Short mmCIF file of C-alpha atoms and ligand atoms in Angstrom, two decimals:
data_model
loop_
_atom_site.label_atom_id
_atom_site.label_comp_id
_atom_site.label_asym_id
_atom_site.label_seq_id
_atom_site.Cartn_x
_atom_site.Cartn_y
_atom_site.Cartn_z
CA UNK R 1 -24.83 -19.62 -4.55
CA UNK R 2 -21.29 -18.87 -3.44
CA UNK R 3 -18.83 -20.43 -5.71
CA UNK R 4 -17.05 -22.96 -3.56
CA UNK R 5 -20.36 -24.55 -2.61
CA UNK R 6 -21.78 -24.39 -5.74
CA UNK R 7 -19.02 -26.44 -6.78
CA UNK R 8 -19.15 -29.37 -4.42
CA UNK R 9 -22.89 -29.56 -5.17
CA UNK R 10 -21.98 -29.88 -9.16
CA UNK R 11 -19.48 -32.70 -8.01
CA UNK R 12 -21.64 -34.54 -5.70
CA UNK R 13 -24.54 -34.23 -7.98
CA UNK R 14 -22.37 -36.26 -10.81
CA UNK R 15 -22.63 -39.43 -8.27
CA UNK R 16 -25.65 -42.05 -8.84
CA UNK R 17 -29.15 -41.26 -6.56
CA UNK R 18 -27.55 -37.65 -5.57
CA UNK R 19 -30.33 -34.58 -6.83
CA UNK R 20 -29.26 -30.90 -6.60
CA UNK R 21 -31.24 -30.53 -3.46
CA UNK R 22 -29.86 -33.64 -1.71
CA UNK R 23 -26.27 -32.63 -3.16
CA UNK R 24 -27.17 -29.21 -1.18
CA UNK R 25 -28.14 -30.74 1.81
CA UNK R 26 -24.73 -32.70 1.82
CA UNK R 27 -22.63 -29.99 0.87
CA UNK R 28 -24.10 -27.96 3.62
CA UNK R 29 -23.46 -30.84 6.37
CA UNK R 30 -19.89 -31.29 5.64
CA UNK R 31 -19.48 -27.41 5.78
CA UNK R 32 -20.30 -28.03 9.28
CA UNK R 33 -18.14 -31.44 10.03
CA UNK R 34 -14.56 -30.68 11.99
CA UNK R 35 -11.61 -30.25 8.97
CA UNK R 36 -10.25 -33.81 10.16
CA UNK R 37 -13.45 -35.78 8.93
CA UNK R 38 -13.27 -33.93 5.89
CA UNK R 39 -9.76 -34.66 5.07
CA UNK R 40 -10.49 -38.24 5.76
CA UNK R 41 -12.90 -38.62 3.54
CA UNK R 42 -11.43 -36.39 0.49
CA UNK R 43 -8.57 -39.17 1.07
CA UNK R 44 -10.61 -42.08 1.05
CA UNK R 45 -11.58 -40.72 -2.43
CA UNK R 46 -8.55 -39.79 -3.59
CA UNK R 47 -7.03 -43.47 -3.14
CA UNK R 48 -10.02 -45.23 -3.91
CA UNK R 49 -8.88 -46.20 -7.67
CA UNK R 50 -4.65 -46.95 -6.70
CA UNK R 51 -5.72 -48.89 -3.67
CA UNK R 52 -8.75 -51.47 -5.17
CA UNK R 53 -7.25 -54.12 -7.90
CA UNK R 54 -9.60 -56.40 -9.22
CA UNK R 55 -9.42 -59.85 -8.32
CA UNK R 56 -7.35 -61.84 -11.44
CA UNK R 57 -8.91 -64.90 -10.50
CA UNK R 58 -12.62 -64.26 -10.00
CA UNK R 59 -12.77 -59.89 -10.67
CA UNK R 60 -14.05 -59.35 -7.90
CA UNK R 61 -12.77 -56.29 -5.91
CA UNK R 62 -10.18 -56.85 -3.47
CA UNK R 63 -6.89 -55.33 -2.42
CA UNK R 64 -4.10 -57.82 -3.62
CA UNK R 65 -4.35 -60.32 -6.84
CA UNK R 66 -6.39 -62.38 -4.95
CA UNK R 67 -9.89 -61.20 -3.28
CA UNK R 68 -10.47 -62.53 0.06
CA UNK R 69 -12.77 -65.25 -1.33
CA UNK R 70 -10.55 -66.43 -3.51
CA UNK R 71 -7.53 -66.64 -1.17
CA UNK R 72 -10.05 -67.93 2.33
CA UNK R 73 -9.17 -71.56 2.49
CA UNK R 74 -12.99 -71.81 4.19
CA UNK R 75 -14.45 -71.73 0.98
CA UNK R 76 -16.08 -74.15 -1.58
CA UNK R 77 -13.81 -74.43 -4.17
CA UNK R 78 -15.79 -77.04 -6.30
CA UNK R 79 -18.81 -74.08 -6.44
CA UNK R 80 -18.55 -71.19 -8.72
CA UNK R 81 -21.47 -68.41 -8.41
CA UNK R 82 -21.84 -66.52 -11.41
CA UNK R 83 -22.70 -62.33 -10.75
CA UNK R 84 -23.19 -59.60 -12.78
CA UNK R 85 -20.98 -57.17 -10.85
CA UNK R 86 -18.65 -56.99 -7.88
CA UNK R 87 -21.79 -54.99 -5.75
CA UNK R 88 -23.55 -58.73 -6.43
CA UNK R 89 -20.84 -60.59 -4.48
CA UNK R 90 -21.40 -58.44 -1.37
CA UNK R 91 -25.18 -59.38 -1.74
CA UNK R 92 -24.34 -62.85 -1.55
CA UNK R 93 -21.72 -62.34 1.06
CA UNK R 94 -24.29 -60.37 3.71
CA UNK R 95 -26.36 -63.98 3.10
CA UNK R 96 -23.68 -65.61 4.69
CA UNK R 97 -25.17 -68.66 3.23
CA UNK R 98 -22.98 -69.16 0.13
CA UNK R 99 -20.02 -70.33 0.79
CA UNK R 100 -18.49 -71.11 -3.01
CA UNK R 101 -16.24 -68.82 -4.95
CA UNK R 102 -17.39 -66.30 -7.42
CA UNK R 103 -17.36 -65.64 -10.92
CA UNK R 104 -17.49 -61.52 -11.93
CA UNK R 105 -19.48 -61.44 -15.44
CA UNK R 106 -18.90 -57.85 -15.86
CA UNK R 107 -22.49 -57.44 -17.32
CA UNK R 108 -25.27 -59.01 -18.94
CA UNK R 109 -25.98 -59.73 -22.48
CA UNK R 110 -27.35 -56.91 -24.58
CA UNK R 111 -27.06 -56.52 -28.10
CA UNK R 112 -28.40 -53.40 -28.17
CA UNK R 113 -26.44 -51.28 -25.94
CA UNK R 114 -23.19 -53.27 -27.62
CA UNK R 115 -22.66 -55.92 -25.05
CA UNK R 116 -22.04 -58.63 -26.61
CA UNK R 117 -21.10 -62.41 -25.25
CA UNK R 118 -17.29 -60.90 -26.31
CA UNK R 119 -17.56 -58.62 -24.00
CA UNK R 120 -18.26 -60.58 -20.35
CA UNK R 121 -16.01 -62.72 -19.00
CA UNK R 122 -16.84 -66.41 -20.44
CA UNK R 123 -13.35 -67.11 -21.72
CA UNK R 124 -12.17 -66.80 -18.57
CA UNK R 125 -14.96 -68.30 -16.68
CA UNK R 126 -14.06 -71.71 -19.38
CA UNK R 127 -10.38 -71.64 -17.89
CA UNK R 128 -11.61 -71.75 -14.48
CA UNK R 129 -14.10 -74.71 -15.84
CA UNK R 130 -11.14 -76.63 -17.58
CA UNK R 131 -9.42 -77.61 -14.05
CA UNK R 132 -12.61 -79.92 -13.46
CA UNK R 133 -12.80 -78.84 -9.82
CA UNK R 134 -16.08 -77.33 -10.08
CA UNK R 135 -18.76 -79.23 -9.85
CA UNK R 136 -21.45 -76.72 -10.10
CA UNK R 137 -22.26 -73.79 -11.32
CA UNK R 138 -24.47 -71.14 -9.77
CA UNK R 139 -26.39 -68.82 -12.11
CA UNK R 140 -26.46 -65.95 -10.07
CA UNK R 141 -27.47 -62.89 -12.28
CA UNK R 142 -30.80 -61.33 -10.78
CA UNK R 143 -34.39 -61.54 -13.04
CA UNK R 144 -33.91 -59.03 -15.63
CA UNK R 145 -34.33 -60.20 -19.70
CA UNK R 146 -31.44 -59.87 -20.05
CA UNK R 147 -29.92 -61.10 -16.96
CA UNK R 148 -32.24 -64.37 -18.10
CA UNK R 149 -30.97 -64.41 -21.80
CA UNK R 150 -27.20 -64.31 -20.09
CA UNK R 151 -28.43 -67.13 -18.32
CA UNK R 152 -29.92 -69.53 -20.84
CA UNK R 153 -26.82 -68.92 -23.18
CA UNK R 154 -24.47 -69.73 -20.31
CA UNK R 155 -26.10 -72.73 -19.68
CA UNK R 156 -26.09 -73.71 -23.42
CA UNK R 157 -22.37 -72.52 -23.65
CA UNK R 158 -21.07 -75.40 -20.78
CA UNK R 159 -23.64 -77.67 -21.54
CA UNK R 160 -21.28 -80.05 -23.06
CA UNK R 161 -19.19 -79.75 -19.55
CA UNK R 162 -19.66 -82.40 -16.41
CA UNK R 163 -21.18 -79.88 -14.53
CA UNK R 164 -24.46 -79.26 -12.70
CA UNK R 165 -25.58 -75.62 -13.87
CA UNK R 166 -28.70 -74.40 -11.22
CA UNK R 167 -30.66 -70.95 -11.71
CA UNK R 168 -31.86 -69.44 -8.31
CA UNK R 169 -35.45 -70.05 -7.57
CA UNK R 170 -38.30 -67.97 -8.51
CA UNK R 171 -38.35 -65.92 -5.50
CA UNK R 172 -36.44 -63.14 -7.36
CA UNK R 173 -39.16 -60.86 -8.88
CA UNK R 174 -39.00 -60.45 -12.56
CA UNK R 175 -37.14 -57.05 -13.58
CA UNK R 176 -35.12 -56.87 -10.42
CA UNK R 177 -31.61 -55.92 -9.83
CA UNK R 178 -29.86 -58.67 -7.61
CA UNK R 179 -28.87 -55.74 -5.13
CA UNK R 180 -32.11 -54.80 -4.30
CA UNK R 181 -33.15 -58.05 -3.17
CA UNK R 182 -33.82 -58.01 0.44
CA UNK R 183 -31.84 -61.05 2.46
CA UNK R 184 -34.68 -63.32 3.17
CA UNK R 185 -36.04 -63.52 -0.59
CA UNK R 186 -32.07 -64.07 -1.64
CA UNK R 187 -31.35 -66.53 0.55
CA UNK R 188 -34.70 -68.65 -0.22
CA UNK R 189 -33.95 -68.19 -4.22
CA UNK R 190 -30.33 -69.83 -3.46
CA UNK R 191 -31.63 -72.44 -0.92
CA UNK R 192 -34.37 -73.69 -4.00
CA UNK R 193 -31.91 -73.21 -7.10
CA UNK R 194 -33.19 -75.72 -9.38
CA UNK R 195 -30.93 -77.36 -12.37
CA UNK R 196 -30.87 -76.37 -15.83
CA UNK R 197 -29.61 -78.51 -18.35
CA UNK R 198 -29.87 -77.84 -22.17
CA UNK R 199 -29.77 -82.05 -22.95
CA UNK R 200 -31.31 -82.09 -26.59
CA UNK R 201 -33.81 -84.85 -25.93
CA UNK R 202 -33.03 -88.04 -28.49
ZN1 LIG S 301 -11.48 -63.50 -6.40
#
């Protein structure tokens, strides 16, 4: 292949999903696209990184300190979901349903690939707790084990809190990623989030 398209295939196939024969099949359409697209786009990459912050509040993305949940007045301030990763609040967002605030985990618990409860955000998610605003908190982390293990030590971590803790219903399939959820099942699973509470019985 000649050497200028043989290196935008070798960059796009570094991206997630993109094969050497899809890369190709890119690389080949945008040979074709007028030089104005493609200096559009190779600027929307370039300033990807200087022009996203992460929320400080709940790390979500955004564009100033605050996201746009976090700084909407419309929004539920005494409900905190609880996500894996930023791609998980625009999952709930397109449900329109959920109007609380969010809570950016930055991963799941597990041990073996070295993340650790250290390592997500609980600390901060406390501070947010300590205020005594929220009233409940939404365990929002998809069906994997260890999207479920995050979940039960959650729970156990603010169980001493005044707090209603609910898990989304069953209507998330065991194993699955919260992004690949389709809309109907996600907004069903929020609708019937049942409480969890780790009372020891006396
Ligand atoms: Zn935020």
């Amino acid at each position: 292949m000649i050497e200028p398209l043989d290196n935008l295939v070798n960059a796009l196939c570094q991206l997630p999903t993109i094969g050497k024969k899809t890369a190709l099949r890119l690389a080949l359409h945008l040979l074709e696209r007028p030089q104005e697209e493609l200096d559009m786009l190779s600027q929307c990459i370039a300033s990807i990184k200087s022009s996203i912050v992460v929320c400080k509040r709940c790390f979500n993305y955004g564009t100033t300190d605050l996201c746009d949940v976090c700084s909407s007045t419309a929004r539920d301030t005494s409900v905190i979901c609880v996500v894996e990763k930023p791609q998980d609040v625009l999952v709930f967002e397109r449900t329109g349903i959920f109007r609380g605030l969010y809570h950016v985990m930055g991963g799941v618990l597990s041990p073996i690939n070295g993340i650790t409860a250290d390592k997500l955000r609980i600390e901060e998610l406390r501070a947010r707790l300590a205020g005594g605003e929220v009233r409940e908190l939404v365990l929002g982390l998809g069906a994997s084990a260890e999207a479920e293990t995050t979940c039960l030590y959650l729970a156990r971590v603010f169980s001493g809190m005044k707090l209603k803790i609910t898990l989304l219903a069953r209507g998330v399939p065991a194993g699955t990623e919260l992004e690949y959820i389709d809309q109907i099942t996600l907004n069903q699973a929020l609708h019937e989030r049942v409480e969890i509470s780790y009372k020891v019985e006396s």
